[in-house]
Short mmCIF file of C-alpha atoms in Angstrom, two decimals:
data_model
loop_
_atom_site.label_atom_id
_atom_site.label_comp_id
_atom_site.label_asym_id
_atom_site.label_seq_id
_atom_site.Cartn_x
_atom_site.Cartn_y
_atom_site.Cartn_z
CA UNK A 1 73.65 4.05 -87.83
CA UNK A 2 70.08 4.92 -89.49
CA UNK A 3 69.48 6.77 -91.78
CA UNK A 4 67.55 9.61 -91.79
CA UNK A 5 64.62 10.49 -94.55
CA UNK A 6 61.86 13.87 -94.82
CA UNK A 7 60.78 12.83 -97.80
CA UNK A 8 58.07 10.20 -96.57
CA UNK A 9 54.70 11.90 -95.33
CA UNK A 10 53.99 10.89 -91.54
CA UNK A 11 50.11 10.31 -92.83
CA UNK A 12 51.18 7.01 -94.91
CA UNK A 13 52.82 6.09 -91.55
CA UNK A 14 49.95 7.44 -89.61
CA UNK A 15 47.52 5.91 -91.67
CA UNK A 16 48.57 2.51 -90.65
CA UNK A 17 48.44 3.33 -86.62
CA UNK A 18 44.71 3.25 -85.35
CA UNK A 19 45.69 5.39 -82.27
CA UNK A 20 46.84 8.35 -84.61
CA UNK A 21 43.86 7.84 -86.63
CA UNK A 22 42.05 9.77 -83.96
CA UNK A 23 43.53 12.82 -84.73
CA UNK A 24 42.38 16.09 -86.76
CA UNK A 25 43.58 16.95 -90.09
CA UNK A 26 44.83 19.72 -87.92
CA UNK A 27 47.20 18.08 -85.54
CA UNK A 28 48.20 15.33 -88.23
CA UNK A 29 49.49 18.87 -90.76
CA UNK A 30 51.54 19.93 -87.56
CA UNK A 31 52.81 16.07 -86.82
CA UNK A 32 54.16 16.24 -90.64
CA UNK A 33 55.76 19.30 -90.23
CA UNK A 34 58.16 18.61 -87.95
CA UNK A 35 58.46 14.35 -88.60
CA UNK A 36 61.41 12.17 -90.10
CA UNK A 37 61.57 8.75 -90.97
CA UNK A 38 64.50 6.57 -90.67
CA UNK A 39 65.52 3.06 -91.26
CA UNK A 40 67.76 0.99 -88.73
CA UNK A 41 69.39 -2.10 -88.97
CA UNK A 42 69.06 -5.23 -86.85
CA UNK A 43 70.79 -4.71 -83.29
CA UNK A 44 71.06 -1.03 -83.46
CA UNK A 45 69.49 1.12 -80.30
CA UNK A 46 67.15 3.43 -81.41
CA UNK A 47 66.47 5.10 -77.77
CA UNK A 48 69.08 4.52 -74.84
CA UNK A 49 67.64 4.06 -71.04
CA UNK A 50 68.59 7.55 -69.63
CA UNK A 51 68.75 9.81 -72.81
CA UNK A 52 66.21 12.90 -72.85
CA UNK A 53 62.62 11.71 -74.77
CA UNK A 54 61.92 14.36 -77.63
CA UNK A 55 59.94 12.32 -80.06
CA UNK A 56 57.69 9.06 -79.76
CA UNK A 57 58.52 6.02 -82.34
CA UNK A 58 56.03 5.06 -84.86
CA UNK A 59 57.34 1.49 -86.16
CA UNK A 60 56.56 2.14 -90.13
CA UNK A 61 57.92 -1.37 -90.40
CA UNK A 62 59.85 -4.15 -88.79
CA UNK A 63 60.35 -5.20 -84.82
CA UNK A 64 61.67 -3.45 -82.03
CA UNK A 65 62.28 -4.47 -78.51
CA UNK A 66 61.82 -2.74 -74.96
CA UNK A 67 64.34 -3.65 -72.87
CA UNK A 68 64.96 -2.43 -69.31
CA UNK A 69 68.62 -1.97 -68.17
CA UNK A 70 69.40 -3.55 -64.83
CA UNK A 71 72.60 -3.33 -62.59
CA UNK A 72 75.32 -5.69 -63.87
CA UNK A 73 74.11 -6.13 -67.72
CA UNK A 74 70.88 -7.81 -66.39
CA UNK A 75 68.79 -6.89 -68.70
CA UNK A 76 64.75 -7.38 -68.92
CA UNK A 77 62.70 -7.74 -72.29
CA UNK A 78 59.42 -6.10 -71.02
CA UNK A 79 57.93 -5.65 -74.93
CA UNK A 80 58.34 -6.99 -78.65
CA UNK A 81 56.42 -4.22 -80.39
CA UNK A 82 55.81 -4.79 -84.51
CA UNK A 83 54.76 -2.60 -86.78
CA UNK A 84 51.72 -0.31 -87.02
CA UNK A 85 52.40 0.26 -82.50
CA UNK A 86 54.07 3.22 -81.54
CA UNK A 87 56.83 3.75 -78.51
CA UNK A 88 56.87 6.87 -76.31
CA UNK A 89 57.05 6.39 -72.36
CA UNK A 90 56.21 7.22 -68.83
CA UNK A 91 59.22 10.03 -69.06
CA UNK A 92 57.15 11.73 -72.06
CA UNK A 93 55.06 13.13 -69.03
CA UNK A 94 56.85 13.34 -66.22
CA UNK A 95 61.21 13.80 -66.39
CA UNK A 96 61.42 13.89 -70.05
CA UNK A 97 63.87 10.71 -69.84
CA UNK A 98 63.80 7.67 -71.42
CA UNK A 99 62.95 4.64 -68.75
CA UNK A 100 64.27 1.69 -71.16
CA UNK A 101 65.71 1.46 -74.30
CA UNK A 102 64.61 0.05 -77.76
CA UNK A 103 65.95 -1.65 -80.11
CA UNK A 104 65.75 -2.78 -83.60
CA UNK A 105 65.62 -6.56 -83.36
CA UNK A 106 65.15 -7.01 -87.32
CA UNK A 107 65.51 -3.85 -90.10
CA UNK A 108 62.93 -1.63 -88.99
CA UNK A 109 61.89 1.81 -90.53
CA UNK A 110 60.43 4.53 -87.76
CA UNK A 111 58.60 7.78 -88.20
CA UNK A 112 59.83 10.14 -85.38
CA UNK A 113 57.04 12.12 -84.07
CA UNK A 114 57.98 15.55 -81.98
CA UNK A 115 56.87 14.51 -78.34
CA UNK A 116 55.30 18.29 -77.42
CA UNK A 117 53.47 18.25 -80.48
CA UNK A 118 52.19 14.84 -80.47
CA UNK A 119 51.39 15.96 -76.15
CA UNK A 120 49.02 18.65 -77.05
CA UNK A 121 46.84 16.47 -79.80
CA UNK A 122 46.72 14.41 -76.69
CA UNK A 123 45.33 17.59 -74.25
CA UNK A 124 43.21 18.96 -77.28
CA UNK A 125 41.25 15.21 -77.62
CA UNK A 126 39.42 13.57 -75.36
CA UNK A 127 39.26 10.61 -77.88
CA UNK A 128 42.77 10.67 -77.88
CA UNK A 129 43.60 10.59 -74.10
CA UNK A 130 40.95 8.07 -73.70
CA UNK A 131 42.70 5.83 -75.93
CA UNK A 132 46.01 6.71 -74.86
CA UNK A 133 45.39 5.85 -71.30
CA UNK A 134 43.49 2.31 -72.56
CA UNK A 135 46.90 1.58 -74.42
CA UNK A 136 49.04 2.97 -71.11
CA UNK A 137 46.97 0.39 -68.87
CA UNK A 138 47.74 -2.57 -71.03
CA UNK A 139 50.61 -2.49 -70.99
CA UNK A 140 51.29 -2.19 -67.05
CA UNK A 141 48.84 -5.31 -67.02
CA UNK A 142 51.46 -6.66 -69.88
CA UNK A 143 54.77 -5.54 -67.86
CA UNK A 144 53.06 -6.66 -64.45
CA UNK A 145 52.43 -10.27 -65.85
CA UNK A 146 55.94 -10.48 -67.19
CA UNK A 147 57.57 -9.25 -64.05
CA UNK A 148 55.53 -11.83 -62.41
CA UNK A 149 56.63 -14.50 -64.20
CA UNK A 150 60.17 -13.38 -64.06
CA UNK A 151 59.84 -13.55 -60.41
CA UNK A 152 58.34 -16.89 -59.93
CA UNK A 153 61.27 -18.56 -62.57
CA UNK A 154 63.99 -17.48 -59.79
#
C-alpha cells in the first residue's frame, strides 16, 4: 500500500508541472494546505474505475497507466502518463466518479491535490481553463486514435 507523506511542499511538485505553473501564489498556498504526497509501488492501483474522485494526481515521479475496465476483465490501456502530467477526469466535473483506473506501472511518487480546490483555481483563471481544456482535447484526439486502432485490429 503507499505510503503517505505531508512533509513535501506541493510547490517542488508543482514547480515541475507547467499546467500548475499558471496559478497564483494564492491558489498554489491553498493547494499546499490541504496536499499529501505518497509513494506506490509497481502494480498497485492508485484510483479504482467507480470510486468517488476527491483529489487529482500529480505524478512527482515514475509511470502510471490509465486503464479502462471492460465487461469480462477486458481491459483497455487508453494512457501511459510519466512524470511532471497530472491525472484528474471527466467525473471531476460532472458525477464525481472515477471513469478508469490508474495504476502505478513502475515506483511512482504522487502529490494528491484536493479536487474542489484545485476546481475553483480553474473558475478563478482564464489562463487556467484555457489550458485545461487544450490538455482535455488532446487527449480525446489521443483516446479517439487509440480506440480507432483498437477497432480496426479486431
Amino acid at each position: 500500500m503507499g505510503k503517505h507523506n505531508t512533509r513535501n511542499r506541493a510547490d517542488q511538485c508543482i514547480k515541475k508541472i507547467p499546467l500548475l505553473g499558471l496559478m497564483t501564489e494564492d491558489q498554489m498556498s491553498r493547494l499546499n494546505e490541504t496536499r499529501y504526497e505518497v509513494k506506490f509501488n509497481r502494480g498497485e492501483t492508485i484510483f479504482k474505475q467507480g470510486s468517488p474522485i476527491t483529489h487529482i494526481l500529480c505524478i512527482k515521479k515514475g509511470l502510471v497507466k490509465v486503464v479502462l475496465e471492460g465487461a469480462g476483465k477486458k481491459n483497455l490501456i487508453l494512457l501511459l502518463i510519466k512524470e511532471t502530467n497530472l491525472v484528474g477526469g471527466p467525473g471531476m466535473y460532472t458525477d464525481k466518479r472515477h471513469h478508469f483506473s490508474v495504476k502505478a506501472v513502475e515506483d511512482t511518487v504522487a502529490c494528491f491535490i484536493d479536487a474542489a480546490i484545485f476546481i475553483d483555481a480553474v473558475r478563478e483563471s482564464n489562463v487556467l481553463t484555457d489550458a485545461m481544456l487544450r490538455r482535455a482535447s488532446e487527449r480525446d484526439i489521443q483516446n479517439f486514435n487509440k480506440l480507432i486502432s483498437v477497432v480496426n485490429k479486431q
